[in-house]
Every structure is written in C-alpha cells, then in structure tokens.
Tab-separated table of C-alpha atoms in Angstrom:
chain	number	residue	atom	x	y	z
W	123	UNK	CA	0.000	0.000	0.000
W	124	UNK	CA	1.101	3.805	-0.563
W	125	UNK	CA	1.365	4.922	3.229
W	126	UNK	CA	2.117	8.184	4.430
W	127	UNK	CA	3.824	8.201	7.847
W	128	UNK	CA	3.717	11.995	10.035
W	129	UNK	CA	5.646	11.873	13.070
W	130	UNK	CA	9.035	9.911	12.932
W	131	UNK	CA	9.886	10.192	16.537
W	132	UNK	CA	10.614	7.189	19.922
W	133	UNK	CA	7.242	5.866	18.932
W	134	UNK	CA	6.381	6.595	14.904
W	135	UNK	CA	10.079	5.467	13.642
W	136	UNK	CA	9.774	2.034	14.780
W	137	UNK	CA	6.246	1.721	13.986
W	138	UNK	CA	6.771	3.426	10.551
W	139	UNK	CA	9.936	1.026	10.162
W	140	UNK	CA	7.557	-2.655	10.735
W	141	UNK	CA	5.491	-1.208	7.961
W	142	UNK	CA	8.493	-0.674	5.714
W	143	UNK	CA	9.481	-4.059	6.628
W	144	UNK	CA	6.741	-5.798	5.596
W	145	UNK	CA	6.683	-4.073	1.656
W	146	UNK	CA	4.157	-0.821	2.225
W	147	UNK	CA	5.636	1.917	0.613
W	148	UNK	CA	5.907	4.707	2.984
W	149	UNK	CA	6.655	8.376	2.704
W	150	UNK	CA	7.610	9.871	5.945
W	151	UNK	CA	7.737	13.700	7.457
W	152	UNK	CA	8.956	15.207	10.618
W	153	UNK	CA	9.053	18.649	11.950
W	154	UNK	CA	12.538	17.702	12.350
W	155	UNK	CA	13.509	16.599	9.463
W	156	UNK	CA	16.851	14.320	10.564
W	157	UNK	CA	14.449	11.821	12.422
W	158	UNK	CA	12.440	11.988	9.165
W	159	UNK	CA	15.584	11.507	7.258
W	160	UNK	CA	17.199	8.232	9.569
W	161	UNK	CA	14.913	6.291	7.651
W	162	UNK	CA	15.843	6.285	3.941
W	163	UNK	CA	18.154	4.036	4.591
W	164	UNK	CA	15.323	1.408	5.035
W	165	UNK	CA	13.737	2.387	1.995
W	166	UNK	CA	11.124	5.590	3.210
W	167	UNK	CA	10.737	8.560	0.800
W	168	UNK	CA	11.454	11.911	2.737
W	169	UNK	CA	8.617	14.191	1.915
W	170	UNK	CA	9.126	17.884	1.959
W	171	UNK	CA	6.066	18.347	4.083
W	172	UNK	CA	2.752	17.048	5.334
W	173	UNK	CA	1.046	17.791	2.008
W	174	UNK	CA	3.607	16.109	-0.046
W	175	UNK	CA	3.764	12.898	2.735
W	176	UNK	CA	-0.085	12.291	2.066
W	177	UNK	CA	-0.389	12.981	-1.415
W	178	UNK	CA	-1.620	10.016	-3.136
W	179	UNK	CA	-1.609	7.613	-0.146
W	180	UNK	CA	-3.857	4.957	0.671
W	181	UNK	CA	-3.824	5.657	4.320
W	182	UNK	CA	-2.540	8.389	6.516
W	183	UNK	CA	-0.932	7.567	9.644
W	184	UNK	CA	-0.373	10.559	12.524
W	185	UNK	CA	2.159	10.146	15.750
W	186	UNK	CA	3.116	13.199	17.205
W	187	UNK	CA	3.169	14.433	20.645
W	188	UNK	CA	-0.081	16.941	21.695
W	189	UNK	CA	-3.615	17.820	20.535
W	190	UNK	CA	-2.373	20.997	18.958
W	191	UNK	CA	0.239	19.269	16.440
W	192	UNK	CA	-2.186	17.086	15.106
W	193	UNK	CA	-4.571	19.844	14.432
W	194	UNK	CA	-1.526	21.491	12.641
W	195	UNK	CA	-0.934	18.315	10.818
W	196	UNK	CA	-4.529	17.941	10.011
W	197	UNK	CA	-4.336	21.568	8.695
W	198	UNK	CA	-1.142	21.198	6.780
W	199	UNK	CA	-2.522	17.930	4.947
W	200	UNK	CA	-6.045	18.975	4.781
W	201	UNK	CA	-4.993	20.582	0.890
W	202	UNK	CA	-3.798	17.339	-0.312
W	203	UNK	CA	-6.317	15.316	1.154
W	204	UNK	CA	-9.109	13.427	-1.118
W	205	UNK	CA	-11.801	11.388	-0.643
W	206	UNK	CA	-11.557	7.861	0.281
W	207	UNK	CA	-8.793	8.235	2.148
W	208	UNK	CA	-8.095	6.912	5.762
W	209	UNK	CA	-6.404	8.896	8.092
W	210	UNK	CA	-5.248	7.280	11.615
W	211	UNK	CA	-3.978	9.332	14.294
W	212	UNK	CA	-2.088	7.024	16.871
W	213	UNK	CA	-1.217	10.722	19.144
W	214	UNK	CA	-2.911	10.426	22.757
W	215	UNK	CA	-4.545	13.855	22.721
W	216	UNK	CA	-7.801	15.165	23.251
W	217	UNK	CA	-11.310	13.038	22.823
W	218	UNK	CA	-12.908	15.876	22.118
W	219	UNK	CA	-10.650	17.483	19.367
W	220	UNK	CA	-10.241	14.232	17.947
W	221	UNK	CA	-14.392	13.982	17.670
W	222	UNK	CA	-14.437	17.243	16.000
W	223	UNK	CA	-11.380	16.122	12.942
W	224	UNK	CA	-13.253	13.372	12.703
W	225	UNK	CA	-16.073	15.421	11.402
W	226	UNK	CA	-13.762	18.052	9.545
W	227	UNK	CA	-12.430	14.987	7.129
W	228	UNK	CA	-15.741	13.513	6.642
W	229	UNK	CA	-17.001	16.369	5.086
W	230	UNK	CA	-14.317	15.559	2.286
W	231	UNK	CA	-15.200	11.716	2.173
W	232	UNK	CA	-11.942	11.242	4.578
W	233	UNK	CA	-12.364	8.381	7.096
W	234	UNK	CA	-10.562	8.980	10.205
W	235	UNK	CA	-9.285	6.870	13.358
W	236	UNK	CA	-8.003	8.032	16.519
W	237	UNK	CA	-6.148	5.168	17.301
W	238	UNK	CA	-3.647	5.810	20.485
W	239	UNK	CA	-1.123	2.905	21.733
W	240	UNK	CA	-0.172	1.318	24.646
W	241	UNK	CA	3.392	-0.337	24.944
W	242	UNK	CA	6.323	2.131	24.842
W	243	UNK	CA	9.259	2.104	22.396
W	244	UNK	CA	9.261	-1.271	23.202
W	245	UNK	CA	5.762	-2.220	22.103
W	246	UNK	CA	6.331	-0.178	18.891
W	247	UNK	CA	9.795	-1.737	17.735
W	248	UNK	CA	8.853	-5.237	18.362
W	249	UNK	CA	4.931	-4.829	16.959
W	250	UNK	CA	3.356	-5.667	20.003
W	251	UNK	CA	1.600	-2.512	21.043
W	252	UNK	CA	-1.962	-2.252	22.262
W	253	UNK	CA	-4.231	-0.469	20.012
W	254	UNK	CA	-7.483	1.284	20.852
W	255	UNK	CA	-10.053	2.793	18.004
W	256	UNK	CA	-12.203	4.915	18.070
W	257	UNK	CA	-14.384	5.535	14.645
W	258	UNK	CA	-16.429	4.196	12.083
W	259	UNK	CA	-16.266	0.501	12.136
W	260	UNK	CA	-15.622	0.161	8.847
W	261	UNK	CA	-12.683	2.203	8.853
W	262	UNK	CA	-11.175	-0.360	11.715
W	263	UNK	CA	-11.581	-3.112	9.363
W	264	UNK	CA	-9.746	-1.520	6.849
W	265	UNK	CA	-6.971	-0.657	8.882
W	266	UNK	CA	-7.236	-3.570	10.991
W	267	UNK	CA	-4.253	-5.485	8.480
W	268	UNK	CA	-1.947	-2.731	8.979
W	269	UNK	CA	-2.444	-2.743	12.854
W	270	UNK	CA	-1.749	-6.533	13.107
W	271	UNK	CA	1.832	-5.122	12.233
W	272	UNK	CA	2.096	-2.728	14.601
W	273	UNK	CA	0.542	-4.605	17.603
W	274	UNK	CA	-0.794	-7.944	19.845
W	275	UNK	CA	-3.832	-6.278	20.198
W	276	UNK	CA	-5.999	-4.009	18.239
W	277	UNK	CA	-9.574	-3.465	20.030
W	278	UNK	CA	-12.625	-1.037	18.043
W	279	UNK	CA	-13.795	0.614	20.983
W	280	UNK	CA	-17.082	2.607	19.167
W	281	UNK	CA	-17.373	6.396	17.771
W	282	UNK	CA	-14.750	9.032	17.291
W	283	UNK	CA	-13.008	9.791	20.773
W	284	UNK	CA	-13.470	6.406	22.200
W	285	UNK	CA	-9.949	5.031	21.844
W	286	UNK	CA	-8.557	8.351	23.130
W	287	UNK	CA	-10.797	7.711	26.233
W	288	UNK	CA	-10.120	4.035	26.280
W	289	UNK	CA	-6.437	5.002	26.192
W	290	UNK	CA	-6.741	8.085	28.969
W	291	UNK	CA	-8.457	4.971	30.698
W	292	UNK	CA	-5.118	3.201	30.281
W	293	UNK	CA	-2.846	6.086	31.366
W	294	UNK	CA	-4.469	6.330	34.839
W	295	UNK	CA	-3.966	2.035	35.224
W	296	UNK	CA	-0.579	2.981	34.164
W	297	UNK	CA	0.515	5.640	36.558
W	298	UNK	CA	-1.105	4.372	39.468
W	299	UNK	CA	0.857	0.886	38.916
W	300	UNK	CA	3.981	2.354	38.487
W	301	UNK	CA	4.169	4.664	41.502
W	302	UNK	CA	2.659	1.424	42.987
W	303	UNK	CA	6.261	-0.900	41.777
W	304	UNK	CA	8.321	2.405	42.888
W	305	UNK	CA	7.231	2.534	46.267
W	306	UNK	CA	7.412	-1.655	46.899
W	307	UNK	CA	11.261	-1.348	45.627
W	308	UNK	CA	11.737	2.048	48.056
W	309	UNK	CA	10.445	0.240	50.918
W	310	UNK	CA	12.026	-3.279	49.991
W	311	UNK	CA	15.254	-1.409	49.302
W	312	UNK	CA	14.900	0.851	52.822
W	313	UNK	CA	14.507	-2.691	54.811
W	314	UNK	CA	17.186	-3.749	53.527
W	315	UNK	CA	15.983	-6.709	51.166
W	316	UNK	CA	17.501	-7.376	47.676
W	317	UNK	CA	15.341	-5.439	45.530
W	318	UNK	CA	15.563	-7.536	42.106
W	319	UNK	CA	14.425	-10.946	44.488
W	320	UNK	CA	11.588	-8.625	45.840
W	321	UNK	CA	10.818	-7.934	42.230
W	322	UNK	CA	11.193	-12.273	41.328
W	323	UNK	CA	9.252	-12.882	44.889
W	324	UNK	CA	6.190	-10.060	44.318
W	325	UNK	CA	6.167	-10.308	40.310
W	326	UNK	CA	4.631	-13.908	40.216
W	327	UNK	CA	1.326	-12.760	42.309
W	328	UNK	CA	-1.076	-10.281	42.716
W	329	UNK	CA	1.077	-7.725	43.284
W	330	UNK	CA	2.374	-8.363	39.305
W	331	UNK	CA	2.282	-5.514	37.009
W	332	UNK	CA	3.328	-4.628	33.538
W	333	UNK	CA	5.408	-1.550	35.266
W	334	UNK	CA	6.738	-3.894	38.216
W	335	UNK	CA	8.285	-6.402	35.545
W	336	UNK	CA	9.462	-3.868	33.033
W	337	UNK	CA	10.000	-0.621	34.699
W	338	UNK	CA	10.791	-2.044	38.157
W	339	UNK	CA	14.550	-3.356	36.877
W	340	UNK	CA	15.179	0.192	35.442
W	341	UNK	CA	13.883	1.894	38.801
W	342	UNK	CA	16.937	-0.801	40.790
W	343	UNK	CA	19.567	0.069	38.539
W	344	UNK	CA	18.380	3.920	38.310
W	345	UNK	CA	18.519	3.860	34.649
W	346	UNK	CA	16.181	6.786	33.589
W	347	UNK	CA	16.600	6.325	29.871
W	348	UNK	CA	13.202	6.801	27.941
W	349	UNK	CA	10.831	4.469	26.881
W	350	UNK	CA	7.864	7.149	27.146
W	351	UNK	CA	9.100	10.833	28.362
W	352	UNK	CA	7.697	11.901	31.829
W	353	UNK	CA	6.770	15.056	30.023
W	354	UNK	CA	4.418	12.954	27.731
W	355	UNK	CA	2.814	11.131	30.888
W	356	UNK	CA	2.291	14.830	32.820
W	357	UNK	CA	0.299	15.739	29.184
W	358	UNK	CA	-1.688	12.511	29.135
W	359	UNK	CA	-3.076	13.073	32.852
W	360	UNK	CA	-3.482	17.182	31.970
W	361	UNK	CA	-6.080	15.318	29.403
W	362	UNK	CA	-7.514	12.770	32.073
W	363	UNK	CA	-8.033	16.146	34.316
W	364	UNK	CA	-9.940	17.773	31.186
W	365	UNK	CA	-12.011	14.810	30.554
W	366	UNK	CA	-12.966	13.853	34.288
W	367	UNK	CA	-14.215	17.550	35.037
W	368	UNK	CA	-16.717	16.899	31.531
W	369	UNK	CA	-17.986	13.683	32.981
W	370	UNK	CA	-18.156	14.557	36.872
W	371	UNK	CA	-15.563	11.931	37.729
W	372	UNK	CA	-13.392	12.555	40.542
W	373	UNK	CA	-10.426	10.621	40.497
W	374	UNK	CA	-8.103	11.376	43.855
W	375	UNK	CA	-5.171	9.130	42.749
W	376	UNK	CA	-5.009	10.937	39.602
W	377	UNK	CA	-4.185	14.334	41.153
W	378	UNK	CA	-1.449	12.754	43.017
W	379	UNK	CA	0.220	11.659	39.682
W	380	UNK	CA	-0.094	14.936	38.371
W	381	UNK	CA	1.805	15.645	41.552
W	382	UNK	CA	4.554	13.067	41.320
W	383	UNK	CA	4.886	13.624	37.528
W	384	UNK	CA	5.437	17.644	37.851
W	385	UNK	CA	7.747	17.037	40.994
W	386	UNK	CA	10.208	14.808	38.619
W	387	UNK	CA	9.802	17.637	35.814
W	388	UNK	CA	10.809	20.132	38.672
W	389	UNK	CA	13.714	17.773	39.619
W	390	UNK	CA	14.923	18.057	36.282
W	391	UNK	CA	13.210	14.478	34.467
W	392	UNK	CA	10.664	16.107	32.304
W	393	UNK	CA	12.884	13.785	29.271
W	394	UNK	CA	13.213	10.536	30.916
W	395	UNK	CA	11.603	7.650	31.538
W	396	UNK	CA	8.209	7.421	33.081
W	397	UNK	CA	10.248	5.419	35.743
W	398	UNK	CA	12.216	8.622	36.695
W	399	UNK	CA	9.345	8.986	39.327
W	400	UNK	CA	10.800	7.304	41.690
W	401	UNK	CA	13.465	9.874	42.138
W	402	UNK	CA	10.892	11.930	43.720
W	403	UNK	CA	10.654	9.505	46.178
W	404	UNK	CA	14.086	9.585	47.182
W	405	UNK	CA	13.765	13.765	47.299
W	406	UNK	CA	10.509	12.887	49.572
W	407	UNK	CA	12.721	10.561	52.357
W	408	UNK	CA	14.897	13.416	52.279
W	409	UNK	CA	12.454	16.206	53.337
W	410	UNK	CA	12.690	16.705	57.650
C-alpha cells in the first residue's frame, strides 16, 4: 500500500519502520527533518512536508506528541487530502478534538481513526503494542491489516473519541501501577531486602504488574533512559483532568500523579523515563 507516515519520533520510527518491513511503501515527514531523514536508509521517501507525505496515499498515519500538532498536521494535509482516504492518528490527545477532525475529514469523504497505543518504544519496535479505536467501524476493518503489524492487540472501541478515552483509561492504570512498583522497591530497598528478588518474589502474584516487571529493573539500577518521556505522561493526565471535570468523575489518585509527575519535571526528568518517578521519592525521604 502507498502509506504516508507523520511523526518519525521514539514511537512513529519504529512503527513506521515494521510497515516498511513488511513491503508498504511509505513516505515519511517530521518537523525535524533528521528523524524523518534516519529512515531512507530502510527504503522511506522523505517528503518535503505534510502535504507532499499524504499525497496520493492509501492511508494516513499521525504520531506526534499533543492535541495541537495534530490539528496542525490535520491543517497542513487537509490541501492534499481526497476522498476515500483513511487517516489514523495514533497521538494520545484530546477526545474531544479528535471527535471534531473526525467530522472536519468527513465532510471531504476522509475516514478517520483516533487510534492511540499502549506499549512504549518497546511495544512499537517489536509490533506488540496495544491499540485502541475509536471511529467508524468500517474504517477499523480496513486498517485492521496494517495494525496486526504494529501490535498484539488491536480493540474497536465505538465512535470518534473512544480510543482516546479508552487510552486516557489506560494512562491512569498505568501511573497508578507504576508509583505502585516504585514505592514496593523504596520500601524493599529501605529494609534492607535485595530489591531484584523482591521484584522475582512479588512479580509472580497479585502484586504483578506490567510496570513492576518492566519498569521495576530500570527503577533498581536507576537507569532513567526513555521508553515514554515523563513530560508525555504529565500531558496525558493534563487530558484525564480535562475529561474527568466533563464527565463529573473525581479521580483522587489521579491528582497525586499529576503531583509526582510535575515534581520529577521540577527535579529536572521532564525527558526521561516514566520510571524517573521514583526519584521523587528519594527527594521525599529526604524532606525533615
């Protein structure tokens, strides 16, 4: 298939790379156009811009970091755009912006996805990332062969905006469990226990996470290096906030995230690892 791939950075490249692999053609862009550019090598055409990358292609593919750059993108393409096109944004941003592109495109006969991920760089260089879809059903079918490449699971969750709320969903599981693995291995490591046998002991019960088994290694050895930036976990739960207060929901251990999150920013993490919370826990023991 002609693909166009916008947003070539931790999470696109690799994703944009497994679709390479398996004989798409793909035309990438990137605001920065060296990330863009790592990938010739591997057989991706460089486009000049957004409205060159989905000119012609069969299906549109969007991974960039906040609501407003996909609006941009949307903007930027929006020229070049025709109908029967599918466009899939894979961004975590806004349920409510996403509703209204959805809307925008199909006023030119443009199906659109939002389609956020689960799994980290991880996930997305090894295909196993978990999808959620939000859209018209359809749409999801016809995508659903290039998703099988880019993850374990791909789930259609209902209309526009439900796979950004399914993955906002995710993002509070997420952050709760990992500030849950940082504190067993602070207290573990504080009572003077091996912390990696805590992690073998604890991992194989209920106390067994995705963040305990993956993150929870990283957290021991106090290797920060990114898999997904804190400063893209502090915007995910700035979009739980905005989507609780429209439903009423009040969600306590959320606004102590927020907390922990901005306090690792403040500490000088906002580019590491999600796992670079636990350093605030370390400032914390320190405070008389």
């Amino acid at each position: 298939m002609e693909i166009a791939w916008i947003g070539t950075g931790i999470m696109g490249a690799p994703m944009a790379l497994r679709l390479l692999r398996v004989g798409h053609r793909v035309r990438v862009f990137n605001r920065t156009p060296e990330k863009a550019r790592a990938l010739a090598n591997d057989g991706a055409i460089v486009a000049a811009d957004a409205a060159a990358a989905v000119a012609g292609a069969e299906v549109v593919f969007i991974m960039v970091s906040d609501t407003p750059d996909v609006e941009a993108v949307v903007t930027k393409a929006e020229p070049a755009l025709k109908a029967g096109q599918l466009v899939i944004d894979m961004s975590t941003i806004s349920p409510r912006a996403e509703r209204a592109l959805a809307a925008r495109l199909k006023r030119l006969g443009v199906d659109y996805l939002d389609a956020p991920v689960s799994g980290g760089d991880v996930g997305a260089k090894e295909g196993t990332l978990t999808i959620m879809a939000g859209g018209e059903e359809n749409a999801f079918e016809r995508a659903r062969p290039l998703f099988e490449h880019l993850g374990r699971r791909a789930t259609y969750m209902g209309a526009s905006g439900a796979g950004q709320m399914t993955k906002l969903a995710n993002q509070i599981a997420v952050a709760l469990a990992l500030e849950a693995a940082s504190e067993a291995i602070r207290f573990a490591q504080a009572g003077g226990l091996e912390p990696s046998r805590v992690l073998e002991a604890i991992g194989a019960g209920a106390a067994g996470s995705w963040q305990l088994a993956n993150l929870g290694p990283k957290i021991i050895a106090g290797d920060y290096r990114p898999g997904f930036f804190i400063k893209l976990i502090r915007k995910d739960l700035r979009l739980v906030a905005d989507a609780a207060r429209e439903s009423k929901v009040a969600l306590p251990g959320l606004a102590m995230m927020a907390s922990m999150f901005n306090s690792a920013a403040a500490l000088g993490h906002d580019l590491d690892g999600t796992q670079a919370v636990a350093a605030v826990l370390d400032r914390l023991a320190d405070v008389k």
